PDB file of C-alpha atoms in Angstrom:
ATOM      1  CA  UNK A 270      27.272  -1.171 -14.589  1.00 50.00           C
ATOM      2  CA  UNK A 271      30.088  -2.065 -12.231  1.00 53.00           C
ATOM      3  CA  UNK A 272      29.317  -4.821  -9.755  1.00 48.00           C
ATOM      4  CA  UNK A 273      30.534  -4.279  -6.191  1.00 52.00           C
ATOM      5  CA  UNK A 274      33.575  -6.275  -5.252  1.00 51.00           C
ATOM      6  CA  UNK A 275      33.796  -6.879  -1.517  1.00 52.00           C
ATOM      7  CA  UNK A 276      36.653  -8.521   0.307  1.00 52.00           C
ATOM      8  CA  UNK A 277      35.508 -11.957  -0.850  1.00 47.00           C
ATOM      9  CA  UNK A 278      38.427 -14.176  -1.909  1.00 49.00           C
ATOM     10  CA  UNK A 279      38.625 -15.242  -5.520  1.00 51.00           C
ATOM     11  CA  UNK A 280      37.624 -18.884  -5.878  1.00 48.00           C
ATOM     12  CA  UNK A 281      35.891 -20.965  -8.508  1.00 52.00           C
ATOM     13  CA  UNK A 282      32.109 -21.304  -8.172  1.00 48.00           C
ATOM     14  CA  UNK A 283      32.250 -25.019  -7.348  1.00 49.00           C
ATOM     15  CA  UNK A 284      34.635 -24.267  -4.462  1.00 46.00           C
ATOM     16  CA  UNK A 285      32.241 -21.577  -3.172  1.00 45.00           C
ATOM     17  CA  UNK A 286      29.329 -24.018  -3.183  1.00 47.00           C
ATOM     18  CA  UNK A 287      31.406 -26.613  -1.329  1.00 47.00           C
ATOM     19  CA  UNK A 288      32.355 -24.023   1.293  1.00 47.00           C
ATOM     20  CA  UNK A 289      28.684 -23.164   1.860  1.00 47.00           C
ATOM     21  CA  UNK A 290      26.788 -26.467   1.818  1.00 48.00           C
ATOM     22  CA  UNK A 291      23.504 -25.030   3.083  1.00 49.00           C
ATOM     23  CA  UNK A 292      23.182 -22.673   0.114  1.00 47.00           C
ATOM     24  CA  UNK A 293      21.608 -25.413  -2.029  1.00 48.00           C
ATOM     25  CA  UNK A 294      19.828 -24.702  -5.288  1.00 49.00           C
ATOM     26  CA  UNK A 295      17.985 -21.489  -5.929  1.00 48.00           C
ATOM     27  CA  UNK A 296      14.243 -21.692  -5.195  1.00 52.00           C
ATOM     28  CA  UNK A 297      11.956 -22.333  -8.146  1.00 53.00           C
ATOM     29  CA  UNK A 298      10.813 -19.074  -9.706  1.00 49.00           C
ATOM     30  CA  UNK A 299       7.895 -18.387 -12.049  1.00 54.00           C
ATOM     31  CA  UNK A 300       8.707 -18.540 -15.717  1.00 51.00           C
ATOM     32  CA  UNK A 301      10.630 -15.508 -16.959  1.00 51.00           C
ATOM     33  CA  UNK A 302      11.989 -14.597 -13.509  1.00 51.00           C
ATOM     34  CA  UNK A 303      15.497 -15.154 -12.196  1.00 50.00           C
ATOM     35  CA  UNK A 304      16.613 -15.314  -8.551  1.00 52.00           C
ATOM     36  CA  UNK A 305      19.723 -13.229  -7.969  1.00 52.00           C
ATOM     37  CA  UNK A 306      21.566 -13.568  -4.646  1.00 52.00           C
ATOM     38  CA  UNK A 307      22.070 -10.381  -2.672  1.00 54.00           C
ATOM     39  CA  UNK A 308      25.385  -9.086  -1.379  1.00 57.00           C
ATOM     40  CA  UNK A 309      28.731  -8.814  -3.135  1.00 57.00           C
ATOM     41  CA  UNK A 310      29.318 -10.656  -6.383  1.00 54.00           C
ATOM     42  CA  UNK A 311      32.695 -12.321  -6.847  1.00 61.00           C
ATOM     43  CA  UNK A 312      34.883 -10.730  -9.518  1.00 63.00           C
ATOM     44  CA  UNK A 313      35.056 -13.934 -11.570  1.00 65.00           C
ATOM     45  CA  UNK A 314      31.257 -14.238 -11.728  1.00 62.00           C
ATOM     46  CA  UNK A 315      29.643 -12.461 -14.666  1.00 62.00           C
ATOM     47  CA  UNK A 316      26.434 -10.549 -14.030  1.00 58.00           C
ATOM     48  CA  UNK A 317      23.295 -12.082 -15.548  1.00 59.00           C
ATOM     49  CA  UNK A 318      22.043 -10.783 -18.864  1.00 63.00           C
ATOM     50  CA  UNK A 319      19.247  -8.243 -18.737  1.00 61.00           C
ATOM     51  CA  UNK A 320      16.639  -9.601 -16.360  1.00 58.00           C
ATOM     52  CA  UNK A 321      13.033  -9.437 -17.507  1.00 63.00           C
ATOM     53  CA  UNK A 322      11.040  -6.835 -15.604  1.00 61.00           C
ATOM     54  CA  UNK A 323       7.458  -7.694 -14.768  1.00 58.00           C
ATOM     55  CA  UNK A 324       5.178  -4.747 -14.161  1.00 57.00           C
ATOM     56  CA  UNK A 325       1.459  -4.959 -13.482  1.00 53.00           C
ATOM     57  CA  UNK A 326      -0.443  -2.317 -15.420  1.00 55.00           C
ATOM     58  CA  UNK A 327      -4.232  -2.383 -15.084  1.00 55.00           C
ATOM     59  CA  UNK A 328      -6.210  -2.427 -18.308  1.00 57.00           C
ATOM     60  CA  UNK A 329      -7.173   1.064 -19.518  1.00 58.00           C
ATOM     61  CA  UNK A 330     -10.371   2.287 -17.938  1.00 57.00           C
ATOM     62  CA  UNK A 331     -10.219  -0.323 -15.179  1.00 56.00           C
ATOM     63  CA  UNK A 332      -9.656   0.768 -11.604  1.00 55.00           C
ATOM     64  CA  UNK A 333      -9.187  -1.378  -8.547  1.00 64.00           C
ATOM     65  CA  UNK A 334     -11.638  -1.046  -5.648  1.00 72.00           C
ATOM     66  CA  UNK A 335      -9.473   0.267  -2.821  1.00 88.00           C
ATOM     67  CA  UNK A 336     -10.604   2.322   0.175  1.00 92.00           C
ATOM     68  CA  UNK A 337      -8.632   5.341  -1.038  1.00 92.00           C
ATOM     69  CA  UNK A 338     -10.469   5.299  -4.390  1.00 91.00           C
ATOM     70  CA  UNK A 339     -13.884   4.883  -2.760  1.00 93.00           C
ATOM     71  CA  UNK A 340     -13.124   7.809  -0.463  1.00 95.00           C
ATOM     72  CA  UNK A 341     -11.997   9.939  -3.416  1.00 94.00           C
ATOM     73  CA  UNK A 342     -15.358   9.290  -5.089  1.00 94.00           C
ATOM     74  CA  UNK A 343     -17.030  10.689  -1.976  1.00 96.00           C
ATOM     75  CA  UNK A 344     -15.012  13.832  -1.234  1.00 97.00           C
ATOM     76  CA  UNK A 345     -17.069  16.567   0.406  1.00 97.00           C
ATOM     77  CA  UNK A 346     -19.331  14.160   2.302  1.00 97.00           C
ATOM     78  CA  UNK A 347     -19.453  13.952   6.091  1.00 97.00           C
ATOM     79  CA  UNK A 348     -17.780  10.787   7.345  1.00 97.00           C
ATOM     80  CA  UNK A 349     -17.375   9.203  10.768  1.00 97.00           C
ATOM     81  CA  UNK A 350     -14.046   7.397  11.113  1.00 97.00           C
ATOM     82  CA  UNK A 351     -13.516   4.802  13.828  1.00 97.00           C
ATOM     83  CA  UNK A 352      -9.837   4.498  14.711  1.00 96.00           C
ATOM     84  CA  UNK A 353      -7.910   2.237  17.088  1.00 96.00           C
ATOM     85  CA  UNK A 354      -4.546   3.115  18.605  1.00 94.00           C
ATOM     86  CA  UNK A 355      -2.866   0.103  20.214  1.00 92.00           C
ATOM     87  CA  UNK A 356      -0.737   0.478  23.340  1.00 90.00           C
ATOM     88  CA  UNK A 357      -2.058   3.971  24.021  1.00 89.00           C
ATOM     89  CA  UNK A 358      -2.794   4.437  27.726  1.00 86.00           C
ATOM     90  CA  UNK A 359      -4.758   7.706  27.239  1.00 89.00           C
ATOM     91  CA  UNK A 360      -7.142   6.537  24.507  1.00 86.00           C
ATOM     92  CA  UNK A 361      -7.205   3.246  22.721  1.00 92.00           C
ATOM     93  CA  UNK A 362     -10.074   4.001  20.360  1.00 94.00           C
ATOM     94  CA  UNK A 363     -11.182   7.346  18.986  1.00 95.00           C
ATOM     95  CA  UNK A 364     -13.970   8.539  16.703  1.00 96.00           C
ATOM     96  CA  UNK A 365     -13.441  11.397  14.223  1.00 96.00           C
ATOM     97  CA  UNK A 366     -16.274  13.063  12.322  1.00 96.00           C
ATOM     98  CA  UNK A 367     -15.786  15.601   9.584  1.00 97.00           C
ATOM     99  CA  UNK A 368     -15.956  16.527   5.923  1.00 97.00           C
ATOM    100  CA  UNK A 369     -13.866  14.221   3.774  1.00 98.00           C
ATOM    101  CA  UNK A 370     -11.284  16.427   2.049  1.00 97.00           C
ATOM    102  CA  UNK A 371      -8.659  14.032   0.662  1.00 97.00           C
ATOM    103  CA  UNK A 372      -7.602  10.397   0.705  1.00 96.00           C
ATOM    104  CA  UNK A 373      -4.292   8.804  -0.152  1.00 95.00           C
ATOM    105  CA  UNK A 374      -2.846   5.351   0.005  1.00 93.00           C
ATOM    106  CA  UNK A 375      -1.898   5.708   3.684  1.00 95.00           C
ATOM    107  CA  UNK A 376      -3.900   8.669   4.960  1.00 97.00           C
ATOM    108  CA  UNK A 377      -7.276  10.426   5.096  1.00 97.00           C
ATOM    109  CA  UNK A 378      -7.821  14.152   5.624  1.00 98.00           C
ATOM    110  CA  UNK A 379     -11.051  15.401   7.188  1.00 98.00           C
ATOM    111  CA  UNK A 380     -12.071  18.821   8.499  1.00 98.00           C
ATOM    112  CA  UNK A 381     -14.421  19.878  11.267  1.00 95.00           C
ATOM    113  CA  UNK A 382     -16.762  22.480   9.732  1.00 91.00           C
ATOM    114  CA  UNK A 383     -17.519  24.033  13.141  1.00 93.00           C
ATOM    115  CA  UNK A 384     -13.892  24.757  14.095  1.00 95.00           C
ATOM    116  CA  UNK A 385     -12.076  24.588  10.743  1.00 92.00           C
ATOM    117  CA  UNK A 386      -9.627  22.118  12.346  1.00 96.00           C
ATOM    118  CA  UNK A 387      -8.184  19.594   9.895  1.00 97.00           C
ATOM    119  CA  UNK A 388      -7.147  16.060  10.810  1.00 97.00           C
ATOM    120  CA  UNK A 389      -4.609  13.947   8.953  1.00 97.00           C
ATOM    121  CA  UNK A 390      -5.433  10.360   9.938  1.00 97.00           C
ATOM    122  CA  UNK A 391      -3.373   7.298   9.077  1.00 96.00           C
ATOM    123  CA  UNK A 392      -5.286   4.439   7.463  1.00 95.00           C
ATOM    124  CA  UNK A 393      -3.095   2.111   9.506  1.00 95.00           C
ATOM    125  CA  UNK A 394      -5.339   2.913  12.483  1.00 96.00           C
ATOM    126  CA  UNK A 395      -8.642   2.856  10.571  1.00 96.00           C
ATOM    127  CA  UNK A 396     -11.229   0.276  11.627  1.00 96.00           C
ATOM    128  CA  UNK A 397     -14.183   1.422   9.543  1.00 97.00           C
ATOM    129  CA  UNK A 398     -16.033   4.483   8.209  1.00 97.00           C
ATOM    130  CA  UNK A 399     -19.716   5.370   8.225  1.00 97.00           C
ATOM    131  CA  UNK A 400     -21.601   7.922   6.134  1.00 97.00           C
ATOM    132  CA  UNK A 401     -25.067   9.366   6.804  1.00 93.00           C
ATOM    133  CA  UNK A 402     -25.850   9.600   3.092  1.00 95.00           C
ATOM    134  CA  UNK A 403     -25.582   7.328   0.045  1.00 95.00           C
ATOM    135  CA  UNK A 404     -22.093   6.679  -1.301  1.00 94.00           C
ATOM    136  CA  UNK A 405     -20.831   7.206  -4.797  1.00 93.00           C
ATOM    137  CA  UNK A 406     -19.346   3.893  -5.849  1.00 89.00           C
ATOM    138  CA  UNK A 407     -18.783   3.440  -9.536  1.00 81.00           C
ATOM    139  CA  UNK A 408     -15.987   1.477 -11.137  1.00 67.00           C
ATOM    140  CA  UNK A 409     -14.111   2.273 -13.256  1.00 61.00           C
ATOM    141  CA  UNK A 410     -13.115   5.092 -10.945  1.00 51.00           C
ATOM    142  CA  UNK A 411     -13.793   8.654 -11.971  1.00 51.00           C
ATOM    143  CA  UNK A 412     -16.887   8.168 -14.115  1.00 49.00           C
ATOM    144  CA  UNK A 413     -20.437   9.291 -13.334  1.00 52.00           C
ATOM    145  CA  UNK A 414     -21.704   8.922  -9.794  1.00 53.00           C
ATOM    146  CA  UNK A 415     -23.563   5.785  -8.822  1.00 55.00           C
ATOM    147  CA  UNK A 416     -25.240   6.079  -5.393  1.00 58.00           C
ATOM    148  CA  UNK A 417     -25.636   2.818  -3.509  1.00 55.00           C
ATOM    149  CA  UNK A 418     -29.380   2.226  -2.988  1.00 60.00           C
ATOM    150  CA  UNK A 419     -30.591   1.886   0.616  1.00 57.00           C
ATOM    151  CA  UNK A 420     -32.329  -1.343   1.552  1.00 57.00           C
TER     152      UNK A 420
END
């Protein structure tokens, strides 16, 4: 891999540090991680050896409890979504009711059974959701349904 070489003059590392006194030491990083400055790397500086890559992989069969996953467990149910739209002079808050068709990380799709109209709603604007029937909520995700009992 070739490292980019900007128009930075060639100078020894100790001269670079003296020219930029506020650079200081690199911040402390967790074990196994290395802080690499951004921008152009001087030609006389060698790139670091292969940096360790840390990736979080959930344990098999374990799913996190996120709104998108809960909604996916309840596709086909009628939902009422309460949304807020800041700085909107026509309508600041709006309520949508429809059949839950799909849910992603940043969006929810519902349809109005009476008109067939579909709405793609951004979860960014979502305040909360209500359902008129028990929810399926069973983790790990994707296993048998587990309705939440009413109290």
